[in-house]
């Protein structure tokens, strides 16, 4: 038989979808312009593990056998709190034995720093941990740990990137928690393509998942995400792992936000807030205080709202800038931390209900501190900020606005109003504008509360 021609194929750098021909839009994840040419995977026989790999992995533990669901002992999946409160919160109360956690984020955001700190907290004589880095030498890692005051003799470091080598050391050391930094540098001998390619990432991750499940060892996999999505990566791993955490920030600020986008063992609503300091990441117990920290006083276009992230209320400053657009051009609508469509909707509602004309105005909206707010309970605050900038009228710094706005301009009630109000009172807000009928009987009697049901009433309440 003639030798197989080494065909080329295309794969999506975002989700790993494969196609024989180039496509402008990936049918897998609907992203545009993400298809890249790659040697055909069928020519590298990547879906067959080598006998050495099979032997290395099967030696790790027993292959599972079917058992009645009634006989499964739930306590076999205990949680292990890492002791870093903000991290445990995002995990849903601690690390689950045998779970695989993907930690994604831009390069330099602090993934290695966070994982080193977590391993340090977990490492005891009974709980040896292993940090595998394919990115840094032991010397570089030592410099980082010295900076963070970490000198734990039960935390082991290994500079390696070959999955076979990693498994061999894993078998000898028997660590109770493993960190792989990063999946992009990790490679498996069965695959011919270089580290970082989709087939390598998929194969090495599959091995790591097997190790976690066979040995009941939790594994953290670090994955870089680049802004332009150039590196194939975390997206295609999301379905293979138990938990996906993303580390985000607004580069202007030292704050980092850890968010769960998938969690088989907890909710995906909770966020963890950290501050990058000179000696590593420090959890922020009271995020409201940092998000309000550098608030300007008596400037038009700024005000505060109370949002809910998971189970916790967080006060955030919202800023708007309304300026004259270049004549004849399309007016700009730029948002940071706020959904663009939601902002466009609020602007349209203002035009219709308050009879304002923004067709020759550029509008910029921003949530200060790098937080991303998706809940509609900030609608009213967006409108208030835009109104304040447009009229160039200052909203008193002790005023806070909460409320959702419907398409017809009606002010709608929000959930968890008591938690939002108590956070507002804690931070000394004197006037809180809330939707009519939203208050429970216990909070209703408070003098600082102003109930409104229309946008006209909002305008009056804001500037009076
Ligand atoms: P790092 O954890 O290496 O990021 P990642 O692994 O996500 O690429 O963090 C790198 C940045 O954090 C770097 O700019 C230096 C800074 N940093 C501090 O500010 N304080 C510290 O204690 C450490 C260890 C790093
Ligand atoms: Mg790193």
PDB file of C-alpha atoms in Angstrom, residues 81-193:
ATOM      1  CA  UNK A  81      -9.552  23.732  52.915  1.00  0.00           C
ATOM      2  CA  UNK A  82      -6.407  25.427  51.652  1.00  0.00           C
ATOM      3  CA  UNK A  83      -6.586  28.028  54.390  1.00  0.00           C
ATOM      4  CA  UNK A  84      -6.655  30.833  51.850  1.00  0.00           C
ATOM      5  CA  UNK A  85     -10.218  31.985  52.404  1.00  0.00           C
ATOM      6  CA  UNK A  86     -10.732  33.757  49.089  1.00  0.00           C
ATOM      7  CA  UNK A  87      -9.542  30.664  47.220  1.00  0.00           C
ATOM      8  CA  UNK A  88     -11.632  28.182  49.211  1.00  0.00           C
ATOM      9  CA  UNK A  89     -14.675  30.349  48.628  1.00  0.00           C
ATOM     10  CA  UNK A  90     -14.291  30.085  44.846  1.00  0.00           C
ATOM     11  CA  UNK A  91     -13.712  26.329  45.024  1.00  0.00           C
ATOM     12  CA  UNK A  92     -16.950  25.973  46.984  1.00  0.00           C
ATOM     13  CA  UNK A  93     -15.411  25.360  50.402  1.00  0.00           C
ATOM     14  CA  UNK A  94     -12.049  23.767  49.670  1.00  0.00           C
ATOM     15  CA  UNK A  95     -10.236  21.421  47.352  1.00  0.00           C
ATOM     16  CA  UNK A  96     -11.981  18.136  46.506  1.00  0.00           C
ATOM     17  CA  UNK A  97      -9.795  15.029  46.556  1.00  0.00           C
ATOM     18  CA  UNK A  98      -9.014  13.747  43.072  1.00  0.00           C
ATOM     19  CA  UNK A  99     -10.351  16.831  41.326  1.00  0.00           C
ATOM     20  CA  UNK A 100      -8.626  18.536  38.433  1.00  0.00           C
ATOM     21  CA  UNK A 101      -8.639  22.311  38.575  1.00  0.00           C
ATOM     22  CA  UNK A 102      -7.635  24.422  35.596  1.00  0.00           C
ATOM     23  CA  UNK A 103      -6.357  27.880  36.510  1.00  0.00           C
ATOM     24  CA  UNK A 104      -6.313  30.142  33.459  1.00  0.00           C
ATOM     25  CA  UNK A 105      -5.278  33.740  33.004  1.00  0.00           C
ATOM     26  CA  UNK A 106      -3.092  36.185  31.132  1.00  0.00           C
ATOM     27  CA  UNK A 107       0.668  35.785  31.489  1.00  0.00           C
ATOM     28  CA  UNK A 108       1.990  37.724  34.479  1.00  0.00           C
ATOM     29  CA  UNK A 109      -1.320  37.925  36.313  1.00  0.00           C
ATOM     30  CA  UNK A 110      -0.087  35.807  39.243  1.00  0.00           C
ATOM     31  CA  UNK A 111      -1.047  32.185  38.533  1.00  0.00           C
ATOM     32  CA  UNK A 112       2.330  30.735  39.571  1.00  0.00           C
ATOM     33  CA  UNK A 113       2.378  32.973  42.641  1.00  0.00           C
ATOM     34  CA  UNK A 114      -1.093  31.865  43.748  1.00  0.00           C
ATOM     35  CA  UNK A 115      -0.447  28.154  43.249  1.00  0.00           C
ATOM     36  CA  UNK A 116       2.872  28.305  45.076  1.00  0.00           C
ATOM     37  CA  UNK A 117       1.125  29.964  48.019  1.00  0.00           C
ATOM     38  CA  UNK A 118      -1.611  27.339  47.999  1.00  0.00           C
ATOM     39  CA  UNK A 119       0.863  24.468  47.955  1.00  0.00           C
ATOM     40  CA  UNK A 120       2.759  26.098  50.802  1.00  0.00           C
ATOM     41  CA  UNK A 121      -0.438  26.156  52.872  1.00  0.00           C
ATOM     42  CA  UNK A 122      -1.209  22.519  52.048  1.00  0.00           C
ATOM     43  CA  UNK A 123       2.273  21.124  52.637  1.00  0.00           C
ATOM     44  CA  UNK A 124       2.855  19.263  55.906  1.00  0.00           C
ATOM     45  CA  UNK A 125       4.873  16.130  56.762  1.00  0.00           C
ATOM     46  CA  UNK A 126       1.680  14.125  56.132  1.00  0.00           C
ATOM     47  CA  UNK A 127       0.824  16.056  52.993  1.00  0.00           C
ATOM     48  CA  UNK A 128       3.764  16.378  50.636  1.00  0.00           C
ATOM     49  CA  UNK A 129       3.091  18.466  47.555  1.00  0.00           C
ATOM     50  CA  UNK A 130       4.813  18.777  44.200  1.00  0.00           C
ATOM     51  CA  UNK A 131       5.125  21.858  42.010  1.00  0.00           C
ATOM     52  CA  UNK A 132       6.154  20.961  38.454  1.00  0.00           C
ATOM     53  CA  UNK A 133       7.316  23.844  36.315  1.00  0.00           C
ATOM     54  CA  UNK A 134       8.169  23.692  32.652  1.00  0.00           C
ATOM     55  CA  UNK A 135       8.641  27.443  32.630  1.00  0.00           C
ATOM     56  CA  UNK A 136      11.076  28.225  35.409  1.00  0.00           C
ATOM     57  CA  UNK A 137      14.298  26.788  36.737  1.00  0.00           C
ATOM     58  CA  UNK A 138      14.603  25.792  40.408  1.00  0.00           C
ATOM     59  CA  UNK A 139      16.672  28.963  40.926  1.00  0.00           C
ATOM     60  CA  UNK A 140      13.961  31.227  39.524  1.00  0.00           C
ATOM     61  CA  UNK A 141      11.350  29.501  41.606  1.00  0.00           C
ATOM     62  CA  UNK A 142      13.483  29.819  44.722  1.00  0.00           C
ATOM     63  CA  UNK A 143      13.768  33.570  44.117  1.00  0.00           C
ATOM     64  CA  UNK A 144      10.008  33.826  43.933  1.00  0.00           C
ATOM     65  CA  UNK A 145       9.436  31.745  47.058  1.00  0.00           C
ATOM     66  CA  UNK A 146      12.029  33.727  49.013  1.00  0.00           C
ATOM     67  CA  UNK A 147      10.220  36.902  48.048  1.00  0.00           C
ATOM     68  CA  UNK A 148       7.035  35.404  49.434  1.00  0.00           C
ATOM     69  CA  UNK A 149       8.689  34.052  52.562  1.00  0.00           C
ATOM     70  CA  UNK A 150       8.029  30.430  51.558  1.00  0.00           C
ATOM     71  CA  UNK A 151      10.582  27.908  52.779  1.00  0.00           C
ATOM     72  CA  UNK A 152       8.606  24.709  53.235  1.00  0.00           C
ATOM     73  CA  UNK A 153      10.531  21.445  53.226  1.00  0.00           C
ATOM     74  CA  UNK A 154       7.419  19.442  52.366  1.00  0.00           C
ATOM     75  CA  UNK A 155       6.819  21.412  49.172  1.00  0.00           C
ATOM     76  CA  UNK A 156       8.832  19.836  46.352  1.00  0.00           C
ATOM     77  CA  UNK A 157       9.827  21.541  43.130  1.00  0.00           C
ATOM     78  CA  UNK A 158      10.548  19.813  39.822  1.00  0.00           C
ATOM     79  CA  UNK A 159      11.663  21.533  36.630  1.00  0.00           C
ATOM     80  CA  UNK A 160      10.258  19.201  33.992  1.00  0.00           C
ATOM     81  CA  UNK A 161       7.930  19.252  31.048  1.00  0.00           C
ATOM     82  CA  UNK A 162       7.766  15.645  29.771  1.00  0.00           C
ATOM     83  CA  UNK A 163       4.672  13.859  31.026  1.00  0.00           C
ATOM     84  CA  UNK A 164       6.513  10.509  31.367  1.00  0.00           C
ATOM     85  CA  UNK A 165       9.176  12.094  33.571  1.00  0.00           C
ATOM     86  CA  UNK A 166       6.496  13.826  35.632  1.00  0.00           C
ATOM     87  CA  UNK A 167       4.589  10.572  36.164  1.00  0.00           C
ATOM     88  CA  UNK A 168       7.764   8.753  37.200  1.00  0.00           C
ATOM     89  CA  UNK A 169       8.569  11.370  39.831  1.00  0.00           C
ATOM     90  CA  UNK A 170       4.962  11.413  40.921  1.00  0.00           C
ATOM     91  CA  UNK A 171       5.096   7.668  41.567  1.00  0.00           C
ATOM     92  CA  UNK A 172       8.262   7.937  43.619  1.00  0.00           C
ATOM     93  CA  UNK A 173       7.359  10.997  45.663  1.00  0.00           C
ATOM     94  CA  UNK A 174       3.620  10.274  46.063  1.00  0.00           C
ATOM     95  CA  UNK A 175       2.623  13.915  46.542  1.00  0.00           C
ATOM     96  CA  UNK A 176      -0.861  14.583  47.892  1.00  0.00           C
ATOM     97  CA  UNK A 177      -1.357  17.615  45.653  1.00  0.00           C
ATOM     98  CA  UNK A 178       0.235  18.341  42.275  1.00  0.00           C
ATOM     99  CA  UNK A 179       0.626  21.571  40.315  1.00  0.00           C
ATOM    100  CA  UNK A 180       1.504  21.585  36.602  1.00  0.00           C
ATOM    101  CA  UNK A 181       2.839  24.959  35.444  1.00  0.00           C
ATOM    102  CA  UNK A 182       1.864  25.129  32.616  1.00  0.00           C
ATOM    103  CA  UNK A 183      -0.118  22.887  30.289  1.00  0.00           C
ATOM    104  CA  UNK A 184       1.371  24.785  27.334  1.00  0.00           C
ATOM    105  CA  UNK A 185       4.882  23.596  28.190  1.00  0.00           C
ATOM    106  CA  UNK A 186       3.884  20.027  29.028  1.00  0.00           C
ATOM    107  CA  UNK A 187       4.378  17.383  26.362  1.00  0.00           C
ATOM    108  CA  UNK A 188       3.661  13.757  25.783  1.00  0.00           C
ATOM    109  CA  UNK A 189       5.972  11.479  23.737  1.00  0.00           C
ATOM    110  CA  UNK A 190       3.059   9.939  21.812  1.00  0.00           C
ATOM    111  CA  UNK A 191       2.395  13.162  19.973  1.00  0.00           C
ATOM    112  CA  UNK A 192       4.755  14.429  17.305  1.00  0.00           C
ATOM    113  CA  UNK A 193       3.634  18.044  17.326  1.00  0.00           C
TER     114      UNK A 193
END
